[in-house]
Amino acid sequence: MADVNTIRTGAGSRTAAIDEGLRAHMNKVYGTMSVGMLITFAAAWAISGLAVTSDPAGATAALREGQYLTDLGYALYASPLKWVIMFAPLAFIFGFGAGINRMSAATAQLVFYAFAFVMGLSISSIFLVYTGASIIQVFLATSVAFAGLSLWGYTTKKDISAWGSFLIMGVIGLIVVSIINIFIQSPAMAFAISAIGVLIFAGLTAYDTQRIKTEYIAHAQHGDSEWLGKAAIMGALNLYLNFINMFMFLLQLFGSRE
């Protein structure tokens, strides 16, 4: 007959190993996400700096008093290329999701960082539209909200997996309405989109954090390091998208324009 203390010790060791592995997994998720965020905002700031000039000689178009769009700025924000830049991150996400099973974990991480750069290109106009102080304030507010929501999703004993389908449907509806509002330019609709968007991505932050945790626990015993590496990158991508979208919607609601 097996010794009860031996069984308990073995079970306790497995639990401790899973807990240690989970901490390392979550650290990788948040670390990868943080590097992606740094790439995005560094790229957005650098590109916006190249997009304007104070010298009207050779400028393509006027932006505001004392500032003019360079050729790069015109291509990014005033030419038909702006539509390509606007929707490039969305195409990137679909391509990444479809191809990740054929990638190694190292390749998937590089693709994620490339996506973060493309996202920086796409949102670079915020540095031309909003004041630097309001961008910093909204970024800090988003960081605090994101940290609280993610912590709650990680620690809560409540199963929130049922939120997933509802929130994804909300995202799809938000994309459709946002595209429609590009053409009709309704301020009331824009406000509603931003307010609802904040709520949807707040919910997704908690939901995705819990899902990343439960998926790791479910697969940890198999010891598939390649799967765990890719899972960390996909988890980082999901949380990154939640943060970026929350930040952009809050900026639209509370940002001070130039």
XYZ file of C-alpha atoms in Angstrom:
258
model
C 0.000 0.000 0.000
C 1.361 3.440 -0.935
C 2.487 5.644 1.904
C 0.068 8.543 2.331
C 2.839 10.987 3.181
C 4.745 10.008 0.038
C 1.645 10.626 -2.101
C 1.075 14.012 -0.482
C 4.718 14.976 -0.921
C 4.614 14.020 -4.616
C 1.416 15.945 -5.208
C 2.815 18.942 -3.371
C 5.998 18.870 -5.473
C 3.996 18.769 -8.716
C 1.840 21.677 -7.540
C 4.904 23.699 -6.569
C 6.524 22.987 -9.946
C 3.378 24.087 -11.801
C 3.143 27.264 -9.698
C 6.791 28.092 -10.389
C 6.353 27.405 -14.094
C 3.189 29.546 -14.172
C 5.032 32.494 -12.632
C 7.797 32.158 -15.233
C 5.190 31.853 -18.011
C 3.302 34.967 -16.896
C 6.576 36.889 -16.524
C 7.388 35.999 -20.138
C 3.920 37.074 -21.274
C 4.151 40.467 -19.557
C 7.809 40.910 -20.516
C 7.117 40.257 -24.209
C 4.094 42.538 -24.092
C 6.147 45.307 -22.451
C 8.855 45.129 -25.120
C 6.141 45.305 -27.783
C 4.654 48.382 -26.099
C 8.072 50.050 -25.980
C 8.622 49.363 -29.704
C 5.181 50.723 -30.570
C 5.470 54.010 -28.726
C 9.111 54.576 -29.704
C 8.214 53.978 -33.366
C 5.120 56.219 -33.162
C 7.085 59.063 -31.558
C 10.015 58.778 -33.988
C 7.818 58.586 -37.089
C 5.637 61.521 -36.014
C 8.800 63.562 -35.575
C 9.783 62.844 -39.176
C 6.290 63.616 -40.453
C 6.288 67.354 -39.731
C 8.583 70.287 -40.311
C 8.568 73.968 -39.373
C 10.136 74.880 -42.719
C 7.492 75.479 -45.425
C 10.104 75.146 -48.200
C 9.551 71.819 -49.879
C 6.702 70.852 -47.530
C 3.860 68.895 -49.083
C 0.956 70.358 -47.095
C 0.173 72.610 -44.145
C -0.746 70.912 -40.874
C -1.394 73.905 -38.605
C 0.148 77.305 -38.037
C 3.909 76.911 -38.016
C 3.850 73.201 -38.896
C 3.852 71.493 -42.276
C 3.644 67.881 -43.429
C 6.761 66.443 -44.993
C 6.513 64.023 -47.916
C 6.487 61.195 -45.369
C 3.781 62.917 -43.338
C 1.625 63.445 -46.410
C 2.002 59.786 -47.392
C 1.089 58.638 -43.870
C -1.823 60.925 -43.110
C -3.165 62.564 -46.287
C -2.624 60.228 -49.240
C -4.573 57.024 -50.028
C -1.688 55.147 -48.391
C -3.207 56.100 -45.047
C -5.874 53.408 -45.549
C -3.192 50.765 -45.989
C -1.439 51.947 -42.850
C -4.712 52.097 -40.924
C -5.732 48.513 -41.701
C -2.247 46.937 -41.835
C -2.294 45.911 -38.137
C -5.617 44.110 -38.629
C -4.232 42.180 -41.606
C -1.115 41.431 -39.566
C -3.200 39.907 -36.755
C -5.142 37.614 -39.088
C -1.954 36.505 -40.815
C -0.177 35.922 -37.511
C -3.043 33.870 -36.119
C -3.237 31.742 -39.266
C 0.502 31.106 -39.491
C 1.697 30.740 -35.917
C 1.359 26.939 -35.937
C 3.950 26.786 -38.721
C 6.364 29.145 -36.933
C 8.924 28.406 -34.287
C 8.553 30.258 -30.987
C 11.555 32.455 -31.865
C 10.055 33.388 -35.250
C 6.678 34.122 -33.670
C 8.348 36.501 -31.228
C 10.098 38.376 -34.046
C 6.803 38.625 -35.958
C 5.142 40.025 -32.839
C 7.810 42.717 -32.553
C 7.405 43.529 -36.256
C 3.665 43.864 -35.657
C 4.361 46.206 -32.723
C 6.387 48.430 -35.077
C 3.584 48.453 -37.670
C 1.132 49.388 -34.914
C 3.415 52.289 -33.988
C 3.275 53.455 -37.594
C -0.510 53.194 -37.531
C -1.041 55.229 -34.337
C 1.781 57.760 -34.829
C -0.719 60.536 -35.555
C -1.613 60.731 -31.840
C 1.557 62.780 -31.304
C 0.289 65.317 -33.864
C -3.319 65.393 -32.681
C -3.025 65.299 -28.863
C -0.799 67.180 -26.432
C 2.155 65.316 -25.014
C 0.899 65.850 -21.443
C -2.501 64.289 -22.163
C -0.896 61.303 -23.907
C 1.249 60.667 -20.823
C -1.699 61.111 -18.452
C -3.938 58.733 -20.412
C -1.098 56.217 -20.743
C -0.561 56.204 -16.972
C -4.307 55.888 -16.324
C -4.511 53.003 -18.798
C -1.525 51.302 -17.146
C -3.146 51.474 -13.702
C -6.494 50.201 -15.013
C -4.826 47.431 -17.021
C -2.749 46.281 -14.041
C -5.800 46.149 -11.779
C -7.952 44.293 -14.297
C -5.209 41.802 -15.138
C -4.491 41.166 -11.451
C -8.181 40.554 -10.814
C -8.387 38.152 -13.751
C -5.349 36.258 -12.449
C -6.457 35.974 -8.810
C -10.237 35.665 -9.006
C -11.798 32.297 -8.196
C -14.766 33.149 -10.400
C -14.866 31.406 -13.773
C -15.241 34.182 -16.361
C -14.684 31.994 -19.436
C -18.307 32.602 -20.452
C -17.417 36.240 -21.093
C -15.341 35.280 -24.118
C -17.985 34.832 -26.809
C -19.907 37.920 -25.673
C -16.786 40.101 -25.692
C -15.587 38.842 -29.093
C -18.995 39.617 -30.590
C -18.662 43.075 -29.052
C -15.268 43.557 -30.724
C -16.658 42.529 -34.120
C -19.570 44.926 -33.729
C -17.185 47.682 -32.657
C -15.023 47.195 -35.773
C -18.047 47.309 -38.077
C -19.484 50.459 -36.479
C -16.045 52.130 -36.439
C -15.620 51.524 -40.169
C -19.087 52.972 -40.807
C -18.254 56.040 -38.728
C -15.119 56.683 -40.803
C -17.496 57.719 -43.588
C -20.353 59.354 -41.672
C -18.150 61.138 -39.075
C -20.763 61.270 -36.309
C -19.371 62.777 -33.036
C -22.110 61.086 -30.990
C -21.324 57.704 -32.520
C -17.597 58.284 -32.003
C -18.205 58.983 -28.304
C -20.354 55.862 -27.932
C -17.758 53.720 -29.740
C -15.009 54.968 -27.425
C -17.017 54.438 -24.228
C -18.182 50.949 -25.211
C -14.691 50.108 -26.489
C -13.145 50.883 -23.095
C -15.616 48.542 -21.391
C -15.112 45.721 -23.902
C -11.318 45.767 -23.716
C -11.389 46.127 -19.943
C -13.409 42.908 -19.829
C -11.072 41.237 -22.314
C -8.053 42.125 -20.162
C -9.444 40.181 -17.199
C -10.752 37.378 -19.432
C -7.501 36.907 -21.361
C -5.406 36.929 -18.187
C -7.491 34.139 -16.674
C -7.436 32.195 -19.958
C -3.646 32.418 -20.212
C -3.377 31.086 -16.656
C -5.834 28.212 -17.105
C -4.345 27.170 -20.462
C -0.884 26.982 -18.919
C -2.101 24.837 -16.019
C -3.935 22.532 -18.448
C -0.848 21.986 -20.636
C 2.002 22.279 -18.120
C 2.047 18.581 -17.290
C 2.759 17.702 -20.944
C 6.038 19.611 -20.873
C 5.684 20.907 -24.429
C 8.192 23.777 -24.321
C 7.533 24.811 -27.958
C 3.789 25.107 -27.315
C 4.384 27.010 -24.085
C 6.708 29.430 -25.895
C 4.124 30.173 -28.572
C 1.354 30.379 -25.971
C 3.316 33.060 -24.102
C 3.679 35.114 -27.291
C 0.003 34.767 -28.204
C -0.903 35.721 -24.638
C 1.352 38.769 -24.909
C -0.303 39.700 -28.221
C -3.807 39.483 -26.747
C -2.931 41.575 -23.689
C -0.998 44.043 -25.858
C -4.045 44.552 -28.084
C -6.269 45.029 -25.039
C -3.922 47.693 -23.655
C -3.494 49.542 -26.963
C -7.223 49.614 -27.634
C -8.080 50.744 -24.103
C -5.442 53.471 -24.377
C -6.687 54.690 -27.764
C -10.343 54.778 -26.688
C -9.504 56.592 -23.430
C -7.374 59.062 -25.394
C -10.304 59.792 -27.691
C -12.508 60.376 -24.647
C -10.186 62.398 -22.421
C -7.180 63.488 -24.521
C -6.520 67.208 -24.987
C -6.115 68.080 -28.651
C -3.376 70.345 -30.018
